[in-house]
XYZ file of N, CA and C in Angstrom:
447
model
N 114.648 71.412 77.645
C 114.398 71.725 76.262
C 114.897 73.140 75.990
N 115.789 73.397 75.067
C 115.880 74.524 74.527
C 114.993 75.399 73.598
N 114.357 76.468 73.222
C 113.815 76.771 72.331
C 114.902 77.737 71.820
N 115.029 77.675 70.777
C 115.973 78.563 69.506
C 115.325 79.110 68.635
N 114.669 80.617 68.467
C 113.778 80.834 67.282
C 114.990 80.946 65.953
N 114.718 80.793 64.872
C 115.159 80.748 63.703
C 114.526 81.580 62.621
N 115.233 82.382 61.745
C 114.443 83.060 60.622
C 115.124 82.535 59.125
N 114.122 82.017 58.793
C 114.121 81.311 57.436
C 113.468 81.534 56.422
N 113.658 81.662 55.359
C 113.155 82.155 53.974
C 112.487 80.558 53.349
N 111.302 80.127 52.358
C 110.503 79.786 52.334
C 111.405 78.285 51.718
N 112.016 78.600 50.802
C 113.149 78.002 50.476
C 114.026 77.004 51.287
N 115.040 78.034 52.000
C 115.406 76.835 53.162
C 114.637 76.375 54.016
N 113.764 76.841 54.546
C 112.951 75.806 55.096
C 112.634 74.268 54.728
N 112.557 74.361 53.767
C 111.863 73.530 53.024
C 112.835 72.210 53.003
N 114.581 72.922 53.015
C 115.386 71.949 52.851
C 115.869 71.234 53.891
N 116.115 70.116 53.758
C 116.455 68.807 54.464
C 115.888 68.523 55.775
N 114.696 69.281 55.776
C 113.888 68.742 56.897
C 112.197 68.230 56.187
N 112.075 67.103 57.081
C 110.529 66.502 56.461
C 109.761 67.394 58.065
N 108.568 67.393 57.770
C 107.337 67.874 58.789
C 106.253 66.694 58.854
N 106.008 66.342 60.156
C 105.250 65.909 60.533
C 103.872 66.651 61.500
N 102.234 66.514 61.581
C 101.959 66.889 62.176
C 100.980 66.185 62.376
N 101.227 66.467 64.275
C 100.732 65.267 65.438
C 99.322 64.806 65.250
N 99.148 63.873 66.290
C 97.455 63.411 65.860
C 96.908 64.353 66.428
N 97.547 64.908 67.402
C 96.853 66.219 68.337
C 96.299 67.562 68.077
N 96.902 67.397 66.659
C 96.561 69.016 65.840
C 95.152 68.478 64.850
N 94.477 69.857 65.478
C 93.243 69.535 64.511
C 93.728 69.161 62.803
N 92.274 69.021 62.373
C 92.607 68.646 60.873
C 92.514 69.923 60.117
N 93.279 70.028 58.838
C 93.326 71.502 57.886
C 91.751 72.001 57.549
N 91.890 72.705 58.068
C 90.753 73.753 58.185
C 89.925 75.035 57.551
N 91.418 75.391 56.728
C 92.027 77.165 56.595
C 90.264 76.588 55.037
N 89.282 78.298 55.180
C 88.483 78.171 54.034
C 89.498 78.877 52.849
N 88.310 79.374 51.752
C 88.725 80.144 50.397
C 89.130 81.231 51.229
N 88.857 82.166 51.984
C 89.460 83.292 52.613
C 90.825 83.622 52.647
N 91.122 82.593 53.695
C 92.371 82.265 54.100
C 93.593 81.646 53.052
N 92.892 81.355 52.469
C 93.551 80.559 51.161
C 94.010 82.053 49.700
N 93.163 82.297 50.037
C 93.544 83.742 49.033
C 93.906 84.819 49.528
N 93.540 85.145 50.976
C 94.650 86.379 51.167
C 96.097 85.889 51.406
N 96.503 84.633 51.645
C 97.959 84.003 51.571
C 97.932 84.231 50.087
N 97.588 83.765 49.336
C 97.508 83.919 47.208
C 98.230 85.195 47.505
N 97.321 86.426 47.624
C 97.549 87.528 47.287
C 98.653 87.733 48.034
N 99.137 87.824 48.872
C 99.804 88.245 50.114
C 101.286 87.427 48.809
N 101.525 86.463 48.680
C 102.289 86.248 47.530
C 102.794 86.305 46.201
N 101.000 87.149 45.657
C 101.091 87.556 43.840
C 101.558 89.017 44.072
N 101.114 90.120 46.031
C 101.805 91.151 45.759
C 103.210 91.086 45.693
N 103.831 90.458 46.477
C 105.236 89.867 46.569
C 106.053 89.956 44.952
N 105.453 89.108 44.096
C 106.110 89.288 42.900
C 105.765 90.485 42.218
N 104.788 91.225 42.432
C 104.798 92.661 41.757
C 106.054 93.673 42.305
N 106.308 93.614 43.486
C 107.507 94.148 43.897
C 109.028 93.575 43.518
N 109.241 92.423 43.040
C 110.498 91.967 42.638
C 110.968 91.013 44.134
N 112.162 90.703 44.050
C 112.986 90.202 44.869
C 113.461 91.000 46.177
N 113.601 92.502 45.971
C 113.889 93.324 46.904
C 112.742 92.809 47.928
N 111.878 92.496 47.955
C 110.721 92.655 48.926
C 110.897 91.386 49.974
N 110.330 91.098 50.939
C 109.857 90.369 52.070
C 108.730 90.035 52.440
N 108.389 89.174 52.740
C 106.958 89.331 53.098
C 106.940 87.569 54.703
N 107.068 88.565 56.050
C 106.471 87.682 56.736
C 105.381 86.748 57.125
N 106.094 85.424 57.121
C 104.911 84.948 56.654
C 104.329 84.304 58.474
N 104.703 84.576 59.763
C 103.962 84.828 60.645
C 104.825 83.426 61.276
N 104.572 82.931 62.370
C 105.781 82.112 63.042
C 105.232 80.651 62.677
N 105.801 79.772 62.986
C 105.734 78.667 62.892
C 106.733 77.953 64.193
N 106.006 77.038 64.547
C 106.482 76.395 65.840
C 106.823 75.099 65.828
N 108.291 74.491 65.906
C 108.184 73.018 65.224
C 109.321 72.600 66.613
N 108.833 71.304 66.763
C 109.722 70.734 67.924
C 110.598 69.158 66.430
N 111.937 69.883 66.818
C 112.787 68.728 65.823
C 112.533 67.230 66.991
N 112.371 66.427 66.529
C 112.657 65.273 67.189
C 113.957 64.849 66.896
N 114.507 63.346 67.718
C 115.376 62.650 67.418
C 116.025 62.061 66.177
N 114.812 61.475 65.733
C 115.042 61.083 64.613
C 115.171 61.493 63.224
N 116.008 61.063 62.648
C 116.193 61.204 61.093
C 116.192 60.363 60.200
N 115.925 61.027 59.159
C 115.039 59.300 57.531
C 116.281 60.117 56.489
N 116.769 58.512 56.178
C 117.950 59.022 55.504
C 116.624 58.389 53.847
N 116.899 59.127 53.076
C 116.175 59.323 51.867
C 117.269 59.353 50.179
N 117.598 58.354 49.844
C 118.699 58.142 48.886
C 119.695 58.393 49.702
N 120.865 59.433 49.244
C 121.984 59.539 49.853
C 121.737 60.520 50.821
N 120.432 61.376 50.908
C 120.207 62.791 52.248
C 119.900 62.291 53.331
N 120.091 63.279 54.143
C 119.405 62.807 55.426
C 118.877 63.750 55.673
N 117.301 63.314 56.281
C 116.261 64.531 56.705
C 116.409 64.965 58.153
N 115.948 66.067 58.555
C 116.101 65.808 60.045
C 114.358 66.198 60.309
N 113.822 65.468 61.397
C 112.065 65.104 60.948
C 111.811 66.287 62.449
N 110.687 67.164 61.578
C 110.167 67.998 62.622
C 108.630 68.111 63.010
N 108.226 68.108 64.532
C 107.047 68.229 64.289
C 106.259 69.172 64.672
N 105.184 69.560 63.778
C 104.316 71.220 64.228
C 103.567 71.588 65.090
N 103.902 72.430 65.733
C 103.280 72.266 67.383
C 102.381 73.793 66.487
N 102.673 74.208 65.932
C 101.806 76.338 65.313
C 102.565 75.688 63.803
N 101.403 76.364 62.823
C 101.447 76.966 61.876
C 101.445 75.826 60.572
N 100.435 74.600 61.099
C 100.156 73.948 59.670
C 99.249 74.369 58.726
N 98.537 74.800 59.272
C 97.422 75.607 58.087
C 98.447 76.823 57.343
N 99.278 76.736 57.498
C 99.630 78.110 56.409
C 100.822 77.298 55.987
N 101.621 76.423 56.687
C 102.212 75.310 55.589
C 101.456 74.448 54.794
N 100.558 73.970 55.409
C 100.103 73.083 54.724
C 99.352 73.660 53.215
N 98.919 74.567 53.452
C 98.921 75.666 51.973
C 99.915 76.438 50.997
N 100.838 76.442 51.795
C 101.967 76.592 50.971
C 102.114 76.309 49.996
N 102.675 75.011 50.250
C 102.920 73.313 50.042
C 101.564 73.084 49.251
N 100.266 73.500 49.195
C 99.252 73.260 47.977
C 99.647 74.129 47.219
N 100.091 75.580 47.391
C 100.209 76.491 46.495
C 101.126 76.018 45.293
N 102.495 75.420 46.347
C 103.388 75.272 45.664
C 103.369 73.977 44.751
N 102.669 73.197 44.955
C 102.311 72.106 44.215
C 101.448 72.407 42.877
N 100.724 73.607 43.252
C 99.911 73.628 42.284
C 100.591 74.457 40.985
N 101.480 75.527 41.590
C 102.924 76.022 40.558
C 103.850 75.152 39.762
N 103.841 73.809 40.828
C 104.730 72.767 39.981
C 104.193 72.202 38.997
N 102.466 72.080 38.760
C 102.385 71.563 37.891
C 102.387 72.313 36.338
N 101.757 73.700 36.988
C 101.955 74.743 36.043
C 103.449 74.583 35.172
N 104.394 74.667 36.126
C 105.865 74.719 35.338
C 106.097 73.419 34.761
N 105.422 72.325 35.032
C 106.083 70.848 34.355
C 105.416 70.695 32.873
N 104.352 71.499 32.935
C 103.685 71.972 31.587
C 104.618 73.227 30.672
N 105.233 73.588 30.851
C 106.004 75.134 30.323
C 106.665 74.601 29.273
N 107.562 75.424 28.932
C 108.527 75.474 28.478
C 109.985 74.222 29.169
N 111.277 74.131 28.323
C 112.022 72.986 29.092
C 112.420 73.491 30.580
N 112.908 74.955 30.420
C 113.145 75.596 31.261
C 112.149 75.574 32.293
N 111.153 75.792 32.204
C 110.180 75.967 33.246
C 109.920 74.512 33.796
N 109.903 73.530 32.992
C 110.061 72.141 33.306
C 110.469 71.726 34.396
N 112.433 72.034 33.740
C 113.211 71.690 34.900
C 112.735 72.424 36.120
N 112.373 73.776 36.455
C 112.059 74.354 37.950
C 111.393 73.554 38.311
N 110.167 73.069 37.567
C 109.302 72.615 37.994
C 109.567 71.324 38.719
N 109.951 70.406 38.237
C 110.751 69.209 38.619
C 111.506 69.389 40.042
N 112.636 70.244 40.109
C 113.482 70.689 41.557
C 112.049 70.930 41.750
N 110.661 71.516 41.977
C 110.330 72.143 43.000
C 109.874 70.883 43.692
N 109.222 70.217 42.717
C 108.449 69.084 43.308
C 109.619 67.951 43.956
N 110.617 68.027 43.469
C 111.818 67.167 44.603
C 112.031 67.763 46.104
N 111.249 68.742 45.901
C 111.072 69.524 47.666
C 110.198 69.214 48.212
N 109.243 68.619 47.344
C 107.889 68.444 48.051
C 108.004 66.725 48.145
N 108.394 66.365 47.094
C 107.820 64.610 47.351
C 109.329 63.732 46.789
N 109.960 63.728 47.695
C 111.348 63.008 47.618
C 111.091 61.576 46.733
N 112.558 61.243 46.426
C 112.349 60.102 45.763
C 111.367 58.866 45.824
N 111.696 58.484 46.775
C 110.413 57.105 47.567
C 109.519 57.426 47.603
N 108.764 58.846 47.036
C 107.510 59.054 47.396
C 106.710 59.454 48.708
N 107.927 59.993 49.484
C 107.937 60.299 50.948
C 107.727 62.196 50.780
N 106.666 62.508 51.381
C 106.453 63.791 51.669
C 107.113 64.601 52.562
N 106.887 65.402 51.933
C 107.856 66.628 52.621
C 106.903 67.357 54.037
N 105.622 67.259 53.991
C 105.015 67.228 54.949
C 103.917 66.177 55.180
N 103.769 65.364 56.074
C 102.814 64.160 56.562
C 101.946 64.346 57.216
N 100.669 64.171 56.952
C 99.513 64.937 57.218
C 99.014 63.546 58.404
N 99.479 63.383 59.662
C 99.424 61.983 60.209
C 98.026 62.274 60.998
N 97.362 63.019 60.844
C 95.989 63.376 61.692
C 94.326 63.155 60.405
N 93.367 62.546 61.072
C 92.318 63.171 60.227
C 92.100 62.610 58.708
N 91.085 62.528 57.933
C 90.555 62.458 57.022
C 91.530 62.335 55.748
N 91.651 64.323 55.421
C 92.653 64.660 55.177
C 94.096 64.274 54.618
N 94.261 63.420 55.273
C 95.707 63.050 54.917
C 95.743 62.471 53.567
N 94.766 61.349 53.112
C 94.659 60.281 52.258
C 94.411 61.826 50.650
N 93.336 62.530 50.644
C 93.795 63.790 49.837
C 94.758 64.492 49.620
N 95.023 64.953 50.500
C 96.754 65.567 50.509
C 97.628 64.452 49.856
N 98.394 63.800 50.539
C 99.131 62.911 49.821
C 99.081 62.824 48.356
N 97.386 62.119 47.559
C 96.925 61.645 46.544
C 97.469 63.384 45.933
N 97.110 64.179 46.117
C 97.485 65.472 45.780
C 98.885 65.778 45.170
N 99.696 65.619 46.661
C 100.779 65.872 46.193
C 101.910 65.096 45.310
N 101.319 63.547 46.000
C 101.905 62.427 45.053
C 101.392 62.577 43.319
N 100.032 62.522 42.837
C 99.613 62.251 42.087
C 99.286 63.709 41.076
N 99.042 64.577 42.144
C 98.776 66.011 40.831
C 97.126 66.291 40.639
N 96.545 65.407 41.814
C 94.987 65.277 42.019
C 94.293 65.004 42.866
N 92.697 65.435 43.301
C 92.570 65.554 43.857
C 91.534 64.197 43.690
N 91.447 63.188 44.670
C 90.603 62.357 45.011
C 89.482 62.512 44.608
């Protein structure tokens, strides 16, 4: 096995790979704490502009073999060995922005729309699969639907 670390911005990440995580990883956990100093750790981010950075701490993903071709893309499917609790919030954060923007303006619309084509591909296939735990059946309903069970 090779390991290759990679540095990626929140963005590409996101693209043309789906996430899976194992039955082996506990279930999402992270409380309000954790959930808002990531918030903040991102609302300071936009007070500084674009110039800024903000690490968001490692993430550990073993790519498997396989790939899910999804309309005309092809994904390449990874799975999380570190760092679903701070994707897997992301990915709420960012869901919860999409709905904000599908409400906006047209402009804000359309973002809104691309964002959520990052999150929940055509078929209704997630961008991350919550294959462990309780959990999953919320998430999904979440990200598919815009609600929470």
């Amino acid at each position: 096995m090779t390991i290759k670390p990679d540095y990626f911005s929140l963005d590409s990440l996101l693209q043309k790979r789906l996430f899976r995580i194992p039955e082996y990883q506990r279930a999402y956990s992270w409380q309000e704490k954790q959930r808002n100093d990531l918030f903040e750790d991102i609302r300071r981010l936009k007070q500084y502009g674009s110039e800024r950075h903000h690490f968001m701490a490692t993430m550990v993903c073993l790519q498997t073999s396989n790939k899910e071709e999804i309309g005309a893309d092809e994904f390449n499917i990874f799975n999380i060995v570190d760092g679903q609790q701070r994707l897997t919030t992301l990915i709420i954060i960012l869901k919860a922005l999409t709905k904000k923007l599908i409400n906006g303006n047209a402009k804000d619309k359309k973002e809104g729309e691309k964002l959520n084509e990052l999150l929940v591909k055509g078929d209704q296939r997630l961008i991350l699969l919550q294959t462990n735990h309780d959990s999953s059946f919320m998430f999904r309903s979440y990200l598919i639907e815009g609600i929470i069970p």
